[in-house]
PDB file of C-alpha atoms in Angstrom:
ATOM      1  CA  ASP A   1      82.013 -54.373  -8.591  1.00  0.00           C
ATOM      2  CA  GLY A   2      80.244 -55.770 -11.654  1.00  0.00           C
ATOM      3  CA  GLY A   3      76.851 -54.269 -10.957  1.00  0.00           C
ATOM      4  CA  ASN A   4      73.654 -55.891 -12.171  1.00  0.00           C
ATOM      5  CA  ASN A   5      74.810 -55.954 -15.795  1.00  0.00           C
ATOM      6  CA  ASP A   6      77.983 -57.965 -15.420  1.00  0.00           C
ATOM      7  CA  THR A   7      79.751 -60.730 -13.542  1.00  0.00           C
ATOM      8  CA  PRO A   8      82.196 -59.795 -10.755  1.00  0.00           C
ATOM      9  CA  PHE A   9      85.562 -58.401 -11.815  1.00  0.00           C
ATOM     10  CA  ILE A  10      87.330 -60.044  -8.873  1.00  0.00           C
ATOM     11  CA  LYS A  11      87.396 -63.589  -7.508  1.00  0.00           C
ATOM     12  CA  ALA A  12      85.785 -63.372  -4.098  1.00  0.00           C
ATOM     13  CA  ASP A  13      86.025 -65.894  -1.267  1.00  0.00           C
ATOM     14  CA  ILE A  14      82.266 -65.648  -0.759  1.00  0.00           C
ATOM     15  CA  GLU A  15      79.613 -64.302  -3.117  1.00  0.00           C
ATOM     16  CA  ILE A  16      76.202 -62.935  -2.150  1.00  0.00           C
ATOM     17  CA  VAL A  17      73.538 -62.509  -4.828  1.00  0.00           C
ATOM     18  CA  VAL A  18      70.164 -60.789  -4.377  1.00  0.00           C
ATOM     19  CA  LEU A  19      67.175 -62.058  -6.355  1.00  0.00           C
ATOM     20  CA  ASP A  20      64.023 -60.119  -7.230  1.00  0.00           C
ATOM     21  CA  PRO A  21      60.863 -62.267  -7.327  1.00  0.00           C
ATOM     22  CA  HIS A  22      59.071 -59.488  -9.218  1.00  0.00           C
ATOM     23  CA  ARG A  23      61.297 -60.481 -12.151  1.00  0.00           C
ATOM     24  CA  GLN A  24      61.055 -64.212 -11.553  1.00  0.00           C
ATOM     25  CA  GLY A  25      62.469 -66.211 -14.466  1.00  0.00           C
ATOM     26  CA  ASP A  26      65.209 -63.730 -15.312  1.00  0.00           C
ATOM     27  CA  GLU A  27      67.567 -65.615 -12.992  1.00  0.00           C
ATOM     28  CA  VAL A  28      67.684 -68.591 -15.381  1.00  0.00           C
ATOM     29  CA  SER A  29      66.966 -66.958 -18.736  1.00  0.00           C
ATOM     30  CA  PHE A  30      69.357 -63.990 -18.916  1.00  0.00           C
ATOM     31  CA  TYR A  31      73.095 -63.409 -18.796  1.00  0.00           C
ATOM     32  CA  PRO A  32      74.661 -62.542 -16.415  1.00  0.00           C
ATOM     33  CA  ALA A  33      71.775 -63.320 -14.055  1.00  0.00           C
ATOM     34  CA  GLU A  34      72.129 -67.083 -14.420  1.00  0.00           C
ATOM     35  CA  THR A  35      75.916 -66.915 -14.118  1.00  0.00           C
ATOM     36  CA  ASN A  36      75.669 -64.971 -10.861  1.00  0.00           C
ATOM     37  CA  LEU A  37      73.020 -67.384  -9.574  1.00  0.00           C
ATOM     38  CA  LEU A  38      75.291 -70.344 -10.252  1.00  0.00           C
ATOM     39  CA  ARG A  39      78.319 -68.687  -8.610  1.00  0.00           C
ATOM     40  CA  ALA A  40      76.566 -67.586  -5.419  1.00  0.00           C
ATOM     41  CA  ASP A  41      77.342 -68.930  -1.964  1.00  0.00           C
ATOM     42  CA  ILE A  42      74.468 -66.983  -0.398  1.00  0.00           C
ATOM     43  CA  LEU A  43      71.227 -66.157  -2.198  1.00  0.00           C
ATOM     44  CA  ILE A  44      68.917 -63.482  -0.810  1.00  0.00           C
ATOM     45  CA  ILE A  45      65.319 -63.443  -1.998  1.00  0.00           C
ATOM     46  CA  ASN A  46      64.217 -59.842  -1.474  1.00  0.00           C
ATOM     47  CA  LYS A  47      60.781 -58.155  -1.611  1.00  0.00           C
ATOM     48  CA  ILE A  48      58.914 -61.131  -0.208  1.00  0.00           C
ATOM     49  CA  ASN A  49      56.453 -58.660   1.341  1.00  0.00           C
ATOM     50  CA  THR A  50      55.284 -57.396  -2.070  1.00  0.00           C
ATOM     51  CA  ALA A  51      55.918 -60.319  -4.445  1.00  0.00           C
ATOM     52  CA  LYS A  52      53.340 -62.941  -5.410  1.00  0.00           C
ATOM     53  CA  ARG A  53      53.570 -66.273  -3.602  1.00  0.00           C
ATOM     54  CA  GLU A  54      53.698 -68.202  -6.871  1.00  0.00           C
ATOM     55  CA  ASP A  55      56.656 -66.112  -8.075  1.00  0.00           C
ATOM     56  CA  ILE A  56      58.559 -66.771  -4.852  1.00  0.00           C
ATOM     57  CA  LYS A  57      57.754 -70.474  -5.151  1.00  0.00           C
ATOM     58  CA  ARG A  58      59.038 -70.671  -8.749  1.00  0.00           C
ATOM     59  CA  LEU A  59      62.143 -68.738  -7.771  1.00  0.00           C
ATOM     60  CA  LYS A  60      62.885 -71.238  -4.987  1.00  0.00           C
ATOM     61  CA  GLU A  61      62.353 -74.113  -7.440  1.00  0.00           C
ATOM     62  CA  ASN A  62      64.862 -72.563  -9.866  1.00  0.00           C
ATOM     63  CA  ILE A  63      67.379 -72.146  -7.054  1.00  0.00           C
ATOM     64  CA  LYS A  64      66.955 -75.802  -6.059  1.00  0.00           C
ATOM     65  CA  ALA A  65      67.454 -76.910  -9.660  1.00  0.00           C
ATOM     66  CA  THR A  66      70.548 -74.786 -10.350  1.00  0.00           C
ATOM     67  CA  ASN A  67      72.376 -74.061  -7.076  1.00  0.00           C
ATOM     68  CA  SER A  68      70.931 -76.162  -4.266  1.00  0.00           C
ATOM     69  CA  GLU A  69      74.103 -75.827  -2.168  1.00  0.00           C
ATOM     70  CA  ALA A  70      73.703 -72.075  -1.684  1.00  0.00           C
ATOM     71  CA  THR A  71      72.339 -70.736   1.591  1.00  0.00           C
ATOM     72  CA  VAL A  72      68.997 -69.006   0.987  1.00  0.00           C
ATOM     73  CA  LEU A  73      67.904 -66.006   3.061  1.00  0.00           C
ATOM     74  CA  TYR A  74      64.768 -63.882   2.863  1.00  0.00           C
ATOM     75  CA  THR A  75      64.334 -60.124   3.165  1.00  0.00           C
ATOM     76  CA  THR A  76      61.584 -57.571   2.835  1.00  0.00           C
ATOM     77  CA  SER A  77      61.858 -54.206   1.142  1.00  0.00           C
ATOM     78  CA  GLU A  78      60.239 -51.768   3.554  1.00  0.00           C
ATOM     79  CA  ILE A  79      58.950 -48.542   2.026  1.00  0.00           C
ATOM     80  CA  ASN A  80      59.237 -45.347   4.045  1.00  0.00           C
ATOM     81  CA  VAL A  81      57.535 -42.017   3.315  1.00  0.00           C
ATOM     82  CA  ASP A  82      57.944 -38.891   5.415  1.00  0.00           C
ATOM     83  CA  ASN A  83      54.587 -37.601   6.655  1.00  0.00           C
ATOM     84  CA  PRO A  84      52.370 -40.011   4.667  1.00  0.00           C
ATOM     85  CA  GLY A  85      49.284 -38.155   5.916  1.00  0.00           C
ATOM     86  CA  ARG A  86      50.008 -35.562   3.240  1.00  0.00           C
ATOM     87  CA  LEU A  87      49.237 -38.145   0.547  1.00  0.00           C
ATOM     88  CA  LYS A  88      45.810 -39.597   1.287  1.00  0.00           C
ATOM     89  CA  GLY A  89      43.257 -38.551  -1.311  1.00  0.00           C
ATOM     90  CA  LYS A  90      45.752 -36.308  -3.128  1.00  0.00           C
ATOM     91  CA  ARG A  91      46.459 -36.271  -6.856  1.00  0.00           C
ATOM     92  CA  VAL A  92      49.963 -37.705  -7.008  1.00  0.00           C
ATOM     93  CA  LEU A  93      52.561 -37.702  -9.777  1.00  0.00           C
ATOM     94  CA  VAL A  94      54.913 -40.663  -9.319  1.00  0.00           C
ATOM     95  CA  ILE A  95      58.526 -40.632 -10.531  1.00  0.00           C
ATOM     96  CA  GLU A  96      60.447 -43.915 -10.588  1.00  0.00           C
ATOM     97  CA  ASP A  97      63.960 -45.032 -11.549  1.00  0.00           C
ATOM     98  CA  GLY A  98      63.949 -45.154 -15.367  1.00  0.00           C
ATOM     99  CA  PRO A  99      66.238 -48.121 -16.155  1.00  0.00           C
ATOM    100  CA  THR A 100      64.260 -50.324 -13.771  1.00  0.00           C
ATOM    101  CA  LEU A 101      61.149 -49.704 -15.869  1.00  0.00           C
ATOM    102  CA  THR A 102      62.620 -49.802 -19.364  1.00  0.00           C
ATOM    103  CA  HIS A 103      65.293 -52.457 -19.943  1.00  0.00           C
ATOM    104  CA  GLY A 104      64.763 -53.670 -16.354  1.00  0.00           C
ATOM    105  CA  GLY A 105      61.338 -54.990 -17.297  1.00  0.00           C
ATOM    106  CA  MET A 106      59.404 -53.677 -14.289  1.00  0.00           C
ATOM    107  CA  ARG A 107      56.052 -51.903 -14.649  1.00  0.00           C
ATOM    108  CA  PHE A 108      56.193 -50.183 -11.268  1.00  0.00           C
ATOM    109  CA  GLY A 109      58.433 -49.565  -8.298  1.00  0.00           C
ATOM    110  CA  ALA A 110      58.377 -48.259  -4.739  1.00  0.00           C
ATOM    111  CA  GLY A 111      56.628 -45.054  -5.765  1.00  0.00           C
ATOM    112  CA  ILE A 112      53.527 -46.766  -7.134  1.00  0.00           C
ATOM    113  CA  ILE A 113      53.410 -49.128  -4.144  1.00  0.00           C
ATOM    114  CA  ALA A 114      53.514 -46.135  -1.765  1.00  0.00           C
ATOM    115  CA  ALA A 115      50.911 -44.213  -3.790  1.00  0.00           C
ATOM    116  CA  GLU A 116      48.491 -47.149  -3.659  1.00  0.00           C
ATOM    117  CA  ARG A 117      49.185 -47.874   0.004  1.00  0.00           C
ATOM    118  CA  TYR A 118      48.298 -44.341   1.051  1.00  0.00           C
ATOM    119  CA  GLU A 119      45.154 -44.177  -1.098  1.00  0.00           C
ATOM    120  CA  THR A 120      46.178 -41.470  -3.521  1.00  0.00           C
ATOM    121  CA  VAL A 121      44.842 -40.639  -6.963  1.00  0.00           C
ATOM    122  CA  ILE A 122      47.697 -41.456  -9.349  1.00  0.00           C
ATOM    123  CA  VAL A 123      47.942 -38.979 -12.235  1.00  0.00           C
ATOM    124  CA  ASP A 124      48.699 -40.155 -15.780  1.00  0.00           C
ATOM    125  CA  PRO A 125      51.606 -37.975 -17.014  1.00  0.00           C
ATOM    126  CA  ARG A 126      51.502 -39.051 -20.676  1.00  0.00           C
ATOM    127  CA  PRO A 127      49.449 -36.096 -21.991  1.00  0.00           C
ATOM    128  CA  TYR A 128      51.974 -33.686 -20.460  1.00  0.00           C
ATOM    129  CA  ALA A 129      55.248 -35.507 -21.224  1.00  0.00           C
ATOM    130  CA  ALA A 130      58.041 -33.576 -22.951  1.00  0.00           C
ATOM    131  CA  GLY A 131      60.923 -34.626 -25.204  1.00  0.00           C
ATOM    132  CA  SER A 132      62.767 -37.770 -24.150  1.00  0.00           C
ATOM    133  CA  ILE A 133      60.112 -38.550 -21.512  1.00  0.00           C
ATOM    134  CA  ARG A 134      57.379 -38.492 -24.156  1.00  0.00           C
ATOM    135  CA  ASP A 135      59.441 -40.688 -26.501  1.00  0.00           C
ATOM    136  CA  THR A 136      60.144 -43.242 -23.767  1.00  0.00           C
ATOM    137  CA  LEU A 137      56.502 -43.491 -22.708  1.00  0.00           C
ATOM    138  CA  LYS A 138      55.551 -44.143 -26.338  1.00  0.00           C
ATOM    139  CA  ARG A 139      58.252 -46.799 -26.660  1.00  0.00           C
ATOM    140  CA  TYR A 140      57.168 -48.528 -23.441  1.00  0.00           C
ATOM    141  CA  PRO A 141      53.349 -48.296 -23.412  1.00  0.00           C
ATOM    142  CA  SER A 142      53.096 -50.491 -20.299  1.00  0.00           C
ATOM    143  CA  ILE A 143      54.422 -47.495 -18.308  1.00  0.00           C
ATOM    144  CA  ASP A 144      51.197 -45.537 -17.911  1.00  0.00           C
ATOM    145  CA  ARG A 145      50.931 -44.053 -14.418  1.00  0.00           C
ATOM    146  CA  LEU A 146      54.363 -42.672 -13.729  1.00  0.00           C
ATOM    147  CA  ILE A 147      57.366 -40.810 -15.085  1.00  0.00           C
ATOM    148  CA  PRO A 148      60.610 -42.749 -15.618  1.00  0.00           C
ATOM    149  CA  ALA A 149      63.686 -40.714 -14.649  1.00  0.00           C
ATOM    150  CA  LEU A 150      65.957 -41.639 -17.551  1.00  0.00           C
ATOM    151  CA  GLY A 151      69.256 -39.959 -16.902  1.00  0.00           C
ATOM    152  CA  TYR A 152      70.950 -36.809 -15.771  1.00  0.00           C
ATOM    153  CA  SER A 153      72.134 -35.050 -18.915  1.00  0.00           C
ATOM    154  CA  LYS A 154      71.042 -31.425 -19.311  1.00  0.00           C
ATOM    155  CA  GLU A 155      68.465 -32.341 -21.964  1.00  0.00           C
ATOM    156  CA  GLN A 156      67.015 -35.207 -19.931  1.00  0.00           C
ATOM    157  CA  LEU A 157      66.784 -33.091 -16.795  1.00  0.00           C
ATOM    158  CA  ASN A 158      65.060 -30.296 -18.716  1.00  0.00           C
ATOM    159  CA  ASP A 159      62.530 -32.754 -20.176  1.00  0.00           C
ATOM    160  CA  LEU A 160      61.899 -34.241 -16.747  1.00  0.00           C
ATOM    161  CA  GLU A 161      61.477 -30.832 -15.129  1.00  0.00           C
ATOM    162  CA  ASP A 162      59.085 -29.654 -17.863  1.00  0.00           C
ATOM    163  CA  THR A 163      57.014 -32.831 -17.584  1.00  0.00           C
ATOM    164  CA  ILE A 164      56.742 -32.585 -13.795  1.00  0.00           C
ATOM    165  CA  ASN A 165      55.770 -28.932 -13.770  1.00  0.00           C
ATOM    166  CA  SER A 166      53.263 -29.347 -16.616  1.00  0.00           C
ATOM    167  CA  THR A 167      51.422 -32.274 -15.033  1.00  0.00           C
ATOM    168  CA  PRO A 168      48.456 -31.223 -12.844  1.00  0.00           C
ATOM    169  CA  CYS A 169      48.870 -32.781  -9.397  1.00  0.00           C
ATOM    170  CA  ASP A 170      48.915 -31.937  -5.710  1.00  0.00           C
ATOM    171  CA  VAL A 171      52.097 -33.788  -4.768  1.00  0.00           C
ATOM    172  CA  VAL A 172      55.136 -35.185  -6.595  1.00  0.00           C
ATOM    173  CA  LEU A 173      56.165 -38.559  -5.195  1.00  0.00           C
ATOM    174  CA  ILE A 174      59.869 -39.169  -5.911  1.00  0.00           C
ATOM    175  CA  ALA A 175      61.099 -42.770  -5.777  1.00  0.00           C
ATOM    176  CA  THR A 176      64.443 -42.351  -7.528  1.00  0.00           C
ATOM    177  CA  PRO A 177      67.908 -43.054  -6.059  1.00  0.00           C
ATOM    178  CA  VAL A 178      68.777 -39.375  -6.557  1.00  0.00           C
ATOM    179  CA  ASP A 179      66.886 -36.669  -4.667  1.00  0.00           C
ATOM    180  CA  LEU A 180      65.470 -34.791  -7.648  1.00  0.00           C
ATOM    181  CA  THR A 181      64.605 -31.741  -5.557  1.00  0.00           C
ATOM    182  CA  ARG A 182      68.345 -31.007  -5.378  1.00  0.00           C
ATOM    183  CA  ILE A 183      68.800 -30.833  -9.154  1.00  0.00           C
ATOM    184  CA  LEU A 184      65.391 -29.758 -10.479  1.00  0.00           C
ATOM    185  CA  LYS A 185      63.122 -26.769  -9.888  1.00  0.00           C
ATOM    186  CA  ILE A 186      59.931 -28.581  -8.945  1.00  0.00           C
ATOM    187  CA  GLU A 187      57.040 -26.162  -8.575  1.00  0.00           C
ATOM    188  CA  LYS A 188      54.862 -28.451  -6.453  1.00  0.00           C
ATOM    189  CA  PRO A 189      55.224 -30.080  -3.029  1.00  0.00           C
ATOM    190  CA  ALA A 190      57.525 -33.111  -3.304  1.00  0.00           C
ATOM    191  CA  ILE A 191      57.862 -36.157  -1.053  1.00  0.00           C
ATOM    192  CA  ARG A 192      60.595 -38.778  -1.293  1.00  0.00           C
ATOM    193  CA  VAL A 193      59.995 -42.509  -1.106  1.00  0.00           C
ATOM    194  CA  GLU A 194      62.825 -44.509   0.436  1.00  0.00           C
ATOM    195  CA  TYR A 195      63.163 -48.216   1.075  1.00  0.00           C
ATOM    196  CA  GLU A 196      65.178 -50.380   3.410  1.00  0.00           C
ATOM    197  CA  VAL A 197      66.051 -54.068   3.213  1.00  0.00           C
ATOM    198  CA  VAL A 198      65.039 -55.916   6.393  1.00  0.00           C
ATOM    199  CA  GLU A 199      66.011 -59.512   7.181  1.00  0.00           C
ATOM    200  CA  THR A 200      63.191 -61.860   8.140  1.00  0.00           C
ATOM    201  CA  GLU A 201      65.697 -63.547  10.482  1.00  0.00           C
ATOM    202  CA  PRO A 202      67.575 -60.624  12.042  1.00  0.00           C
ATOM    203  CA  ALA A 203      71.380 -60.802  11.995  1.00  0.00           C
ATOM    204  CA  ARG A 204      71.464 -64.196  10.269  1.00  0.00           C
ATOM    205  CA  LEU A 205      73.486 -62.853   7.343  1.00  0.00           C
ATOM    206  CA  SER A 206      76.054 -61.243   9.632  1.00  0.00           C
ATOM    207  CA  CYS A 207      76.322 -64.497  11.625  1.00  0.00           C
ATOM    208  CA  ILE A 208      77.004 -66.464   8.441  1.00  0.00           C
ATOM    209  CA  ILE A 209      79.690 -63.998   7.400  1.00  0.00           C
ATOM    210  CA  ASP A 210      81.257 -64.029  10.880  1.00  0.00           C
ATOM    211  CA  ARG A 211      81.460 -67.826  10.823  1.00  0.00           C
ATOM    212  CA  PHE A 212      83.005 -67.725   7.365  1.00  0.00           C
ATOM    213  CA  LEU A 213      85.636 -65.195   8.443  1.00  0.00           C
ATOM    214  CA  SER A 214      86.436 -67.201  11.558  1.00  0.00           C
ATOM    215  CA  SER A 215      87.028 -70.295   9.437  1.00  0.00           C
ATOM    216  CA  LYS A 216      89.634 -68.392   7.418  1.00  0.00           C
ATOM    217  CA  LYS A 217      91.760 -67.391  10.426  1.00  0.00           C
TER     218      LYS A 217
END
């Protein structure tokens, strides 16, 4: 209800908070991250399959120091690409979720991970960026091998479409929550990257919730 930029709007009987070890440190240095960490009954450390061991270790230390009574679970973020054989050795233009890369503080997302996993040649879009895309890449110079999808206004969509179609590549790799092929005229083959959260201990979360609900009867 509150999203990742706020605290919950309702008082829940049980609160589950997901932590991202790729942004380790944010959980104790930003509001509302620290507030949500302190309130949580269950903490889920996600992306343990792609995060650095030292970041996971520091995250666990921060949990122990701030909310040691919470139950801690672990999940992986599994990346799925339809027909990945179409990617190997190809020049790929990667499009990621914009807010994750700008004020979210990330330098890459599922698209870059997939592009590297399947041995592609990642194209730098900066020389071909248009309008708001060009301005954002200048403002965030650490974003150098992908296009951030910023929003869905007419102007932003036009800038995104122009940038995609102007960038020389063999395949467009789309790792945004929205399927851009439905709202843009992309003149090149496009492949979507999707991801799924998988528990390292299958069904443990559901068992915890079932026990909690049974205790309330």
